[in-house]
Amino acid sequence: MEPPKRRRSTTRARLLAGAQEVFAERGFHGASVEDICERAGFTRGAFYSNFGSKDELALALFQSTTDRLLEQIAALVPALADRPESLLEAVLGVLEEAGPDQRQWHLISTEFTLHALRDPAAAKAWIEQRAAFRQSLTELVENLVESNELKMSVRPDQFVRLVIAVHEGARAQSLLEPGDVPAGSLERAFLPLMLNATLS
Amino acid sequence: MEPPKRRRSTTRARLLAGAQEVFAERGFHGASVEDICERAGFTRGAFYSNFGSKDELALALFQSTTDRLLEQIAALVPALADRPESLLEAVLGVLEEAGPDQRQWHLISTEFTLHALRDPAAAKAWIEQRAAFRQSLTELVENLVESNELKMSVRPDQFVRLVIAVHEGARAQSLLEPGDVPAGSLERAFLPLMLNATLS
């Protein structure tokens, strides 16, 4: 039998995986805690001993995804630290593969943003989590600019906000029209140009 | 008494205005045809003599907003046709003021995109409507490039897709964090730079 701590983390992981599927199918609002428990094969008791609410579970899901993204990005840096443009392209590749399924991830994260726009408590948590993610990326850009003895004509945190805006806006177009806008195509066509235009 | 045709168009306009409010408050899925009729002060009969479904009403709402945007943009062109960068900035100003309320417009259009990602019939109509809007903007860019005897290193329709992606992605950040990301600030910081980088 698994030790209690290990069992607890397996339960969490299975609840997160079940929630991701149910959210993508029925929407964040359409998915109930019961639906998630049923999909993951647990009781409501197991749910509430791991998460205080559906919001808390969604935030844990985003945290695990952004943690994984940051790990993947950090692993790219050593080989590409002297080639900012190649590193940007590699980072875009990682963002494209966010989560096990780009469509599910887009549906869930966009719905949570809409939820946050109507719910101040959700907004506070979501803003903090996104800020921590952006901060890690901003430090990456700052280190890159410094170690390559470059100058950037815009603030690194603003450049990171731009990358996220282009990525999220372009992803909606790619999912809606995959034939006309292959995943990552707008990001790859414009963001390296933009990086070049801001570096000297 | 109003003539029947005029009365019909007033009914449509009031249903559209009521729907915009109810959608923004309760979400596209949370708002029922009954809610919309109640807000606008009409019966379900009046609704269904104007619109075949809630989707059809939402699409009419988007059409009226994009028609107005394109009119406002067309009005800017004569004075700025020889200054692409100033025209881009003026167009961004128009996009920022899309609809009577930027927050409502963002909530409704983002929700409809999510709906379209789950519903092929809605996707078809939404893709067509967005394509027509982009086509008008693409022609504007093409005319601008030609009349100023410039060359653009990217396809004008791709540049238009980028503007929309940046605008939609940045708007989510602005609505969530209005203090840190004033409306339009990311667009104004980066899109003129990008235009410059692609024109020669």
CSV table of C-alpha atoms in Angstrom, one decimal:
chain,number,residue,atom,x,y,z
A,1,MET,CA,0.0,0.0,0.0
A,2,GLU,CA,1.2,3.5,-0.8
A,3,PRO,CA,2.4,5.7,2.1
A,4,PRO,CA,-0.3,8.3,3.0
A,5,LYS,CA,1.7,11.3,1.7
A,6,ARG,CA,2.3,9.6,-1.7
A,7,ARG,CA,-1.3,8.6,-1.9
A,8,ARG,CA,-2.4,12.1,-1.2
A,9,SER,CA,-0.3,13.5,-4.0
A,10,THR,CA,-1.7,10.8,-6.4
A,11,THR,CA,-5.2,11.8,-5.4
A,12,ARG,CA,-4.5,15.4,-6.2
A,13,ALA,CA,-2.9,14.6,-9.5
A,14,ARG,CA,-5.9,12.5,-10.5
A,15,LEU,CA,-8.3,15.2,-9.5
A,16,LEU,CA,-6.4,17.7,-11.5
A,17,ALA,CA,-6.3,15.5,-14.6
A,18,GLY,CA,-10.0,14.8,-14.3
A,19,ALA,CA,-10.8,18.5,-13.8
A,20,GLN,CA,-8.9,19.5,-16.8
A,21,GLU,CA,-10.9,17.2,-19.0
A,22,VAL,CA,-14.3,18.1,-17.5
A,23,PHE,CA,-13.6,21.8,-17.6
A,24,ALA,CA,-12.6,21.6,-21.3
A,25,GLU,CA,-15.8,19.6,-22.1
A,26,ARG,CA,-18.3,21.5,-20.1
A,27,GLY,CA,-16.7,24.8,-19.3
A,28,PHE,CA,-15.4,26.1,-16.0
A,29,HIS,CA,-19.0,27.0,-14.9
A,30,GLY,CA,-20.6,24.0,-16.4
A,31,ALA,CA,-18.4,21.5,-14.6
A,32,SER,CA,-19.4,20.8,-11.0
A,33,VAL,CA,-17.3,19.4,-8.2
A,34,GLU,CA,-19.4,16.2,-8.5
A,35,ASP,CA,-18.6,15.9,-12.2
A,36,ILE,CA,-14.9,16.2,-11.4
A,37,CYS,CA,-15.0,13.6,-8.6
A,38,GLU,CA,-16.9,11.2,-10.9
A,39,ARG,CA,-14.4,11.6,-13.7
A,40,ALA,CA,-11.4,11.1,-11.3
A,41,GLY,CA,-13.1,8.3,-9.4
A,42,PHE,CA,-13.2,9.9,-6.0
A,43,THR,CA,-15.7,11.1,-3.5
A,44,ARG,CA,-16.5,14.7,-2.6
A,45,GLY,CA,-14.7,14.0,0.7
A,46,ALA,CA,-11.5,13.3,-1.2
A,47,PHE,CA,-12.0,16.5,-3.2
A,48,TYR,CA,-12.5,18.7,-0.2
A,49,SER,CA,-9.6,17.2,1.7
A,50,ASN,CA,-7.4,18.3,-1.2
A,51,PHE,CA,-9.0,21.6,-2.4
A,52,GLY,CA,-11.1,24.2,-0.7
A,53,SER,CA,-13.1,25.0,-3.8
A,54,LYS,CA,-13.4,24.5,-7.6
A,55,ASP,CA,-11.4,27.8,-7.9
A,56,GLU,CA,-8.6,26.5,-5.8
A,57,LEU,CA,-8.4,23.4,-7.9
A,58,ALA,CA,-8.3,25.4,-11.1
A,59,LEU,CA,-5.5,27.6,-9.7
A,60,ALA,CA,-3.6,24.5,-8.7
A,61,LEU,CA,-4.0,23.2,-12.3
A,62,PHE,CA,-2.6,26.5,-13.7
A,63,GLN,CA,0.3,26.4,-11.2
A,64,SER,CA,1.3,22.9,-12.2
A,65,THR,CA,1.2,23.9,-15.9
A,66,THR,CA,3.2,27.1,-15.5
A,67,ASP,CA,5.7,25.3,-13.2
A,68,ARG,CA,6.3,22.7,-15.9
A,69,LEU,CA,6.6,25.4,-18.6
A,70,LEU,CA,9.2,27.3,-16.5
A,71,GLU,CA,11.2,24.1,-16.0
A,72,GLN,CA,11.1,23.4,-19.7
A,73,ILE,CA,12.2,27.0,-20.5
A,74,ALA,CA,15.0,26.9,-17.9
A,75,ALA,CA,16.3,23.8,-19.5
A,76,LEU,CA,16.6,25.6,-22.9
A,77,VAL,CA,18.7,28.5,-21.6
A,78,PRO,CA,22.2,27.0,-21.2
A,79,ALA,CA,22.5,26.0,-24.9
A,80,LEU,CA,20.9,29.2,-26.3
A,81,ALA,CA,22.0,31.9,-23.8
A,82,ASP,CA,24.1,33.7,-26.4
A,83,ARG,CA,21.4,33.6,-29.1
A,84,PRO,CA,18.4,35.6,-27.9
A,85,GLU,CA,16.4,35.1,-31.1
A,86,SER,CA,16.8,31.3,-31.1
A,87,LEU,CA,16.0,31.2,-27.4
A,88,LEU,CA,12.8,33.2,-28.1
A,89,GLU,CA,11.8,30.7,-30.8
A,90,ALA,CA,12.5,27.8,-28.5
A,91,VAL,CA,10.4,29.4,-25.8
A,92,LEU,CA,7.5,29.9,-28.2
A,93,GLY,CA,7.8,26.2,-29.0
A,94,VAL,CA,7.4,25.4,-25.3
A,95,LEU,CA,4.4,27.7,-25.0
A,96,GLU,CA,2.7,26.0,-27.9
A,97,GLU,CA,2.9,22.7,-26.2
A,98,ALA,CA,1.6,24.0,-22.8
A,99,GLY,CA,-0.3,21.4,-21.0
A,100,PRO,CA,-1.2,18.0,-22.5
A,101,ASP,CA,-3.6,19.6,-24.9
A,102,GLN,CA,-3.4,23.2,-26.2
A,103,ARG,CA,-7.2,23.4,-26.9
A,104,GLN,CA,-8.1,22.3,-23.4
A,105,TRP,CA,-5.6,24.7,-21.9
A,106,HIS,CA,-6.9,27.6,-23.9
A,107,LEU,CA,-10.5,26.9,-23.0
A,108,ILE,CA,-9.8,26.5,-19.3
A,109,SER,CA,-7.4,29.4,-18.9
A,110,THR,CA,-9.6,31.8,-21.0
A,111,GLU,CA,-12.7,30.8,-19.0
A,112,PHE,CA,-10.9,31.4,-15.7
A,113,THR,CA,-9.9,34.9,-16.9
A,114,LEU,CA,-13.5,35.6,-17.7
A,115,HIS,CA,-14.5,34.3,-14.3
A,116,ALA,CA,-11.9,36.5,-12.7
A,117,LEU,CA,-13.3,39.5,-14.5
A,118,ARG,CA,-16.5,39.0,-12.6
A,119,ASP,CA,-15.2,37.7,-9.3
A,120,PRO,CA,-12.7,39.8,-7.3
A,121,ALA,CA,-11.4,36.9,-5.1
A,122,ALA,CA,-10.6,34.9,-8.2
A,123,ALA,CA,-9.1,37.9,-9.9
A,124,LYS,CA,-6.7,38.5,-7.0
A,125,ALA,CA,-5.4,34.9,-7.0
A,126,TRP,CA,-5.2,34.8,-10.8
A,127,ILE,CA,-3.3,38.1,-11.0
A,128,GLU,CA,-0.8,37.0,-8.4
A,129,GLN,CA,-0.2,33.7,-10.2
A,130,ARG,CA,0.2,35.3,-13.6
A,131,ALA,CA,2.5,37.9,-12.1
A,132,ALA,CA,4.8,35.2,-10.7
A,133,PHE,CA,5.0,33.5,-14.0
A,134,ARG,CA,5.7,36.7,-15.9
A,135,GLN,CA,8.4,37.6,-13.2
A,136,SER,CA,10.3,34.4,-14.0
A,137,LEU,CA,10.2,35.2,-17.7
A,138,THR,CA,11.2,38.8,-17.1
A,139,GLU,CA,14.3,37.8,-15.2
A,140,LEU,CA,15.2,35.5,-18.1
A,141,VAL,CA,15.0,38.4,-20.5
A,142,GLU,CA,17.0,40.7,-18.2
A,143,ASN,CA,19.7,38.1,-17.8
A,144,LEU,CA,19.8,37.5,-21.5
A,145,VAL,CA,20.1,41.2,-22.3
A,146,GLU,CA,22.8,41.7,-19.7
A,147,SER,CA,24.9,38.6,-20.5
A,148,ASN,CA,24.9,39.5,-24.2
A,149,GLU,CA,25.8,43.1,-23.4
A,150,LEU,CA,22.7,44.3,-25.3
A,151,LYS,CA,20.4,47.2,-24.7
A,152,MET,CA,16.6,46.8,-24.9
A,153,SER,CA,14.5,49.9,-25.9
A,154,VAL,CA,11.4,48.7,-24.0
A,155,ARG,CA,11.0,47.4,-20.4
A,156,PRO,CA,11.7,43.6,-20.3
A,157,ASP,CA,8.4,43.1,-18.3
A,158,GLN,CA,6.5,44.9,-21.0
A,159,PHE,CA,8.1,42.7,-23.6
A,160,VAL,CA,7.0,39.6,-21.6
A,161,ARG,CA,3.5,41.0,-21.4
A,162,LEU,CA,3.6,41.4,-25.2
A,163,VAL,CA,4.7,37.8,-25.8
A,164,ILE,CA,1.8,36.6,-23.6
A,165,ALA,CA,-0.7,38.9,-25.3
A,166,VAL,CA,0.4,37.8,-28.8
A,167,HIS,CA,0.4,34.1,-27.7
A,168,GLU,CA,-3.0,34.2,-26.2
A,169,GLY,CA,-4.6,36.3,-28.9
A,170,ALA,CA,-3.0,34.2,-31.7
A,171,ARG,CA,-4.0,30.9,-30.0
A,172,ALA,CA,-7.7,31.8,-30.2
A,173,GLN,CA,-7.2,32.4,-34.0
A,174,SER,CA,-5.3,29.1,-34.4
A,175,LEU,CA,-7.8,27.0,-32.6
A,176,LEU,CA,-10.7,28.6,-34.5
A,177,GLU,CA,-9.0,28.4,-37.9
A,178,PRO,CA,-6.2,25.8,-37.7
A,179,GLY,CA,-5.8,25.6,-41.4
A,180,ASP,CA,-5.3,29.3,-41.9
A,181,VAL,CA,-3.3,30.0,-38.7
A,182,PRO,CA,-1.1,27.0,-37.8
A,183,ALA,CA,-0.3,26.9,-34.1
A,184,GLY,CA,2.5,29.3,-33.3
A,185,SER,CA,2.6,30.8,-36.8
A,186,LEU,CA,1.8,34.4,-35.9
A,187,GLU,CA,4.1,34.3,-32.9
A,188,ARG,CA,7.0,33.0,-35.0
A,189,ALA,CA,6.3,35.5,-37.8
A,190,PHE,CA,6.3,38.6,-35.6
A,191,LEU,CA,7.9,38.1,-32.2
A,192,PRO,CA,11.5,37.6,-33.4
A,193,LEU,CA,11.1,40.7,-35.6
A,194,MET,CA,9.9,42.6,-32.6
A,195,LEU,CA,12.8,41.3,-30.4
A,196,ASN,CA,15.2,42.5,-33.1
A,197,ALA,CA,13.5,45.9,-33.3
A,198,THR,CA,13.9,46.4,-29.5
A,199,LEU,CA,17.5,45.1,-29.1
A,200,SER,CA,20.6,47.0,-29.9
B,1,MET,CA,-47.5,55.6,-34.3
B,2,GLU,CA,-44.2,54.4,-35.9
B,3,PRO,CA,-44.4,52.7,-39.3
B,4,PRO,CA,-44.0,48.9,-39.0
B,5,LYS,CA,-40.5,48.8,-40.5
B,6,ARG,CA,-39.2,51.5,-38.2
B,7,ARG,CA,-40.8,49.8,-35.2
B,8,ARG,CA,-39.2,46.5,-36.2
B,9,SER,CA,-35.7,48.1,-36.3
B,10,THR,CA,-36.3,49.8,-32.9
B,11,THR,CA,-37.3,46.4,-31.4
B,12,ARG,CA,-34.1,44.8,-32.8
B,13,ALA,CA,-32.0,47.6,-31.5
B,14,ARG,CA,-33.5,47.4,-28.0
B,15,LEU,CA,-33.1,43.6,-28.0
B,16,LEU,CA,-29.5,44.0,-29.0
B,17,ALA,CA,-28.8,46.5,-26.3
B,18,GLY,CA,-30.6,44.4,-23.6
B,19,ALA,CA,-28.7,41.3,-24.7
B,20,GLN,CA,-25.3,43.0,-24.5
B,21,GLU,CA,-26.0,44.0,-20.9
B,22,VAL,CA,-27.4,40.5,-19.9
B,23,PHE,CA,-24.6,38.7,-21.6
B,24,ALA,CA,-22.0,40.8,-19.8
B,25,GLU,CA,-23.6,40.2,-16.5
B,26,ARG,CA,-24.4,36.5,-16.7
B,27,GLY,CA,-22.2,35.3,-19.5
B,28,PHE,CA,-23.3,34.1,-22.9
B,29,HIS,CA,-24.4,30.7,-21.6
B,30,GLY,CA,-25.9,32.1,-18.3
B,31,ALA,CA,-28.2,34.5,-20.2
B,32,SER,CA,-31.4,33.0,-21.4
B,33,VAL,CA,-33.7,34.4,-24.2
B,34,GLU,CA,-36.2,35.1,-21.4
B,35,ASP,CA,-33.6,37.2,-19.5
B,36,ILE,CA,-32.9,39.2,-22.7
B,37,CYS,CA,-36.6,39.8,-23.4
B,38,GLU,CA,-37.3,40.9,-19.8
B,39,ARG,CA,-34.4,43.3,-19.9
B,40,ALA,CA,-35.5,44.8,-23.3
B,41,GLY,CA,-39.2,44.8,-22.3
B,42,PHE,CA,-40.4,42.4,-25.0
B,43,THR,CA,-42.1,39.1,-25.3
B,44,ARG,CA,-40.4,35.9,-26.6
B,45,GLY,CA,-42.6,36.3,-29.7
B,46,ALA,CA,-40.9,39.7,-30.4
B,47,PHE,CA,-37.5,38.0,-29.9
B,48,TYR,CA,-38.2,35.2,-32.3
B,49,SER,CA,-39.7,37.4,-35.0
B,50,ASN,CA,-36.4,39.2,-35.1
B,51,PHE,CA,-33.8,36.5,-34.4
B,52,GLY,CA,-33.8,32.7,-35.0
B,53,SER,CA,-31.7,32.0,-31.8
B,54,LYS,CA,-29.5,33.4,-29.1
B,55,ASP,CA,-26.5,32.7,-31.4
B,56,GLU,CA,-28.1,34.7,-34.2
B,57,LEU,CA,-28.7,37.6,-31.9
B,58,ALA,CA,-25.1,37.5,-30.6
B,59,LEU,CA,-23.8,37.5,-34.2
B,60,ALA,CA,-26.0,40.5,-35.1
B,61,LEU,CA,-24.6,42.3,-32.0
B,62,PHE,CA,-21.0,41.7,-33.3
B,63,GLN,CA,-21.9,42.7,-36.8
B,64,SER,CA,-23.3,46.0,-35.6
B,65,THR,CA,-20.2,46.7,-33.5
B,66,THR,CA,-17.7,45.8,-36.3
B,67,ASP,CA,-19.8,47.8,-38.9
B,68,ARG,CA,-19.5,50.8,-36.6
B,69,LEU,CA,-15.8,50.3,-36.1
B,70,LEU,CA,-15.1,50.1,-39.8
B,71,GLU,CA,-17.1,53.3,-40.4
B,72,GLN,CA,-15.1,55.1,-37.7
B,73,ILE,CA,-11.8,53.7,-39.2
B,74,ALA,CA,-12.8,54.7,-42.8
B,75,ALA,CA,-13.5,58.2,-41.5
B,76,LEU,CA,-9.9,58.5,-40.2
B,77,VAL,CA,-8.2,57.5,-43.5
B,78,PRO,CA,-8.5,60.7,-45.6
B,79,ALA,CA,-6.6,62.9,-43.1
B,80,LEU,CA,-3.9,60.3,-42.3
B,81,ALA,CA,-3.5,58.3,-45.5
B,82,ASP,CA,0.1,59.6,-46.0
B,83,ARG,CA,1.1,58.7,-42.4
B,84,PRO,CA,0.8,55.0,-41.8
B,85,GLU,CA,2.1,55.1,-38.2
B,86,SER,CA,-0.4,57.9,-37.2
B,87,LEU,CA,-3.2,56.0,-38.9
B,88,LEU,CA,-2.3,52.8,-37.0
B,89,GLU,CA,-2.4,54.8,-33.7
B,90,ALA,CA,-5.7,56.3,-34.6
B,91,VAL,CA,-7.1,52.9,-35.5
B,92,LEU,CA,-5.9,51.5,-32.1
B,93,GLY,CA,-7.8,54.3,-30.5
B,94,VAL,CA,-11.0,53.3,-32.3
B,95,LEU,CA,-10.5,49.6,-31.3
B,96,GLU,CA,-10.0,50.6,-27.7
B,97,GLU,CA,-13.5,52.3,-27.7
B,98,ALA,CA,-15.2,49.3,-29.4
B,99,GLY,CA,-18.8,49.1,-28.4
B,100,PRO,CA,-20.3,51.2,-25.6
B,101,ASP,CA,-18.3,49.4,-23.0
B,102,GLN,CA,-14.9,47.7,-23.5
B,103,ARG,CA,-15.4,45.3,-20.6
B,104,GLN,CA,-18.8,44.1,-21.8
B,105,TRP,CA,-17.5,43.7,-25.4
B,106,HIS,CA,-14.5,41.7,-24.2
B,107,LEU,CA,-16.6,39.4,-22.0
B,108,ILE,CA,-19.2,38.8,-24.8
B,109,SER,CA,-16.8,38.3,-27.7
B,110,THR,CA,-14.4,36.1,-25.8
B,111,GLU,CA,-17.3,33.9,-24.5
B,112,PHE,CA,-18.6,33.6,-28.1
B,113,THR,CA,-15.2,32.5,-29.3
B,114,LEU,CA,-15.2,29.8,-26.5
B,115,HIS,CA,-18.7,28.8,-27.5
B,116,ALA,CA,-17.6,28.6,-31.2
B,117,LEU,CA,-14.6,26.3,-30.2
B,118,ARG,CA,-17.2,23.8,-28.9
B,119,ASP,CA,-20.0,24.3,-31.5
B,120,PRO,CA,-19.2,23.9,-35.2
B,121,ALA,CA,-22.3,25.9,-36.5
B,122,ALA,CA,-21.3,28.9,-34.3
B,123,ALA,CA,-17.7,28.5,-35.4
B,124,LYS,CA,-18.6,28.7,-39.1
B,125,ALA,CA,-20.7,31.9,-38.6
B,126,TRP,CA,-18.1,33.5,-36.3
B,127,ILE,CA,-15.2,32.7,-38.6
B,128,GLU,CA,-17.0,34.2,-41.6
B,129,GLN,CA,-17.9,37.3,-39.7
B,130,ARG,CA,-14.4,37.8,-38.4
B,131,ALA,CA,-12.9,37.1,-41.9
B,132,ALA,CA,-15.1,39.9,-43.4
B,133,PHE,CA,-13.9,42.3,-40.7
B,134,ARG,CA,-10.2,41.4,-41.3
B,135,GLN,CA,-10.7,41.7,-45.1
B,136,SER,CA,-11.8,45.3,-44.8
B,137,LEU,CA,-8.8,46.1,-42.6
B,138,THR,CA,-6.4,44.2,-44.9
B,139,GLU,CA,-7.6,46.3,-47.9
B,140,LEU,CA,-6.9,49.4,-45.9
B,141,VAL,CA,-3.3,48.2,-45.2
B,142,GLU,CA,-2.8,47.3,-48.9
B,143,ASN,CA,-4.1,50.7,-50.1
B,144,LEU,CA,-1.9,52.4,-47.6
B,145,VAL,CA,1.2,50.5,-48.6
B,146,GLU,CA,0.5,51.1,-52.3
B,147,SER,CA,-0.4,54.8,-52.1
B,148,ASN,CA,2.7,55.6,-50.0
B,149,GLU,CA,4.9,53.5,-52.4
B,150,LEU,CA,6.1,51.4,-49.6
B,151,LYS,CA,7.0,47.7,-49.4
B,152,MET,CA,5.8,45.4,-46.5
B,153,SER,CA,7.9,42.4,-45.6
B,154,VAL,CA,4.9,40.5,-44.2
B,155,ARG,CA,1.6,39.8,-45.8
B,156,PRO,CA,-0.9,42.5,-45.0
B,157,ASP,CA,-3.6,40.0,-43.9
B,158,GLN,CA,-1.0,38.5,-41.4
B,159,PHE,CA,-0.3,42.0,-40.1
B,160,VAL,CA,-4.0,42.5,-39.5
B,161,ARG,CA,-4.2,39.1,-37.7
B,162,LEU,CA,-1.3,40.3,-35.5
B,163,VAL,CA,-3.0,43.6,-34.6
B,164,ILE,CA,-6.1,41.7,-33.6
B,165,ALA,CA,-4.2,39.1,-31.6
B,166,VAL,CA,-2.2,41.8,-29.7
B,167,HIS,CA,-5.4,43.8,-29.2
B,168,GLU,CA,-7.4,40.8,-27.8
B,169,GLY,CA,-4.6,39.5,-25.7
B,170,ALA,CA,-3.6,42.9,-24.3
B,171,ARG,CA,-7.3,43.7,-23.5
B,172,ALA,CA,-7.5,40.7,-21.2
B,173,GLN,CA,-4.5,42.0,-19.3
B,174,SER,CA,-5.8,45.6,-19.2
B,175,LEU,CA,-9.2,44.5,-17.9
B,176,LEU,CA,-7.6,42.3,-15.2
B,177,GLU,CA,-5.0,44.8,-14.2
B,178,PRO,CA,-6.1,48.3,-15.3
B,179,GLY,CA,-3.5,50.0,-13.1
B,180,ASP,CA,-0.6,48.1,-14.5
B,181,VAL,CA,-1.7,47.9,-18.1
B,182,PRO,CA,-3.8,51.0,-19.1
B,183,ALA,CA,-6.1,50.2,-22.0
B,184,GLY,CA,-4.2,50.3,-25.3
B,185,SER,CA,-0.8,50.7,-23.7
B,186,LEU,CA,0.8,47.4,-25.0
B,187,GLU,CA,-0.7,48.0,-28.4
B,188,ARG,CA,0.7,51.5,-28.6
B,189,ALA,CA,4.1,50.5,-27.2
B,190,PHE,CA,4.7,47.7,-29.7
B,191,LEU,CA,2.5,47.8,-32.8
B,192,PRO,CA,4.0,51.0,-34.3
B,193,LEU,CA,7.5,49.5,-33.8
B,194,MET,CA,6.3,46.4,-35.6
B,195,LEU,CA,4.8,48.4,-38.4
B,196,ASN,CA,8.1,50.2,-38.8
B,197,ALA,CA,10.0,47.0,-38.8
B,198,THR,CA,7.9,45.6,-41.6
B,199,LEU,CA,7.7,48.6,-43.9
B,200,SER,CA,10.5,49.9,-46.2
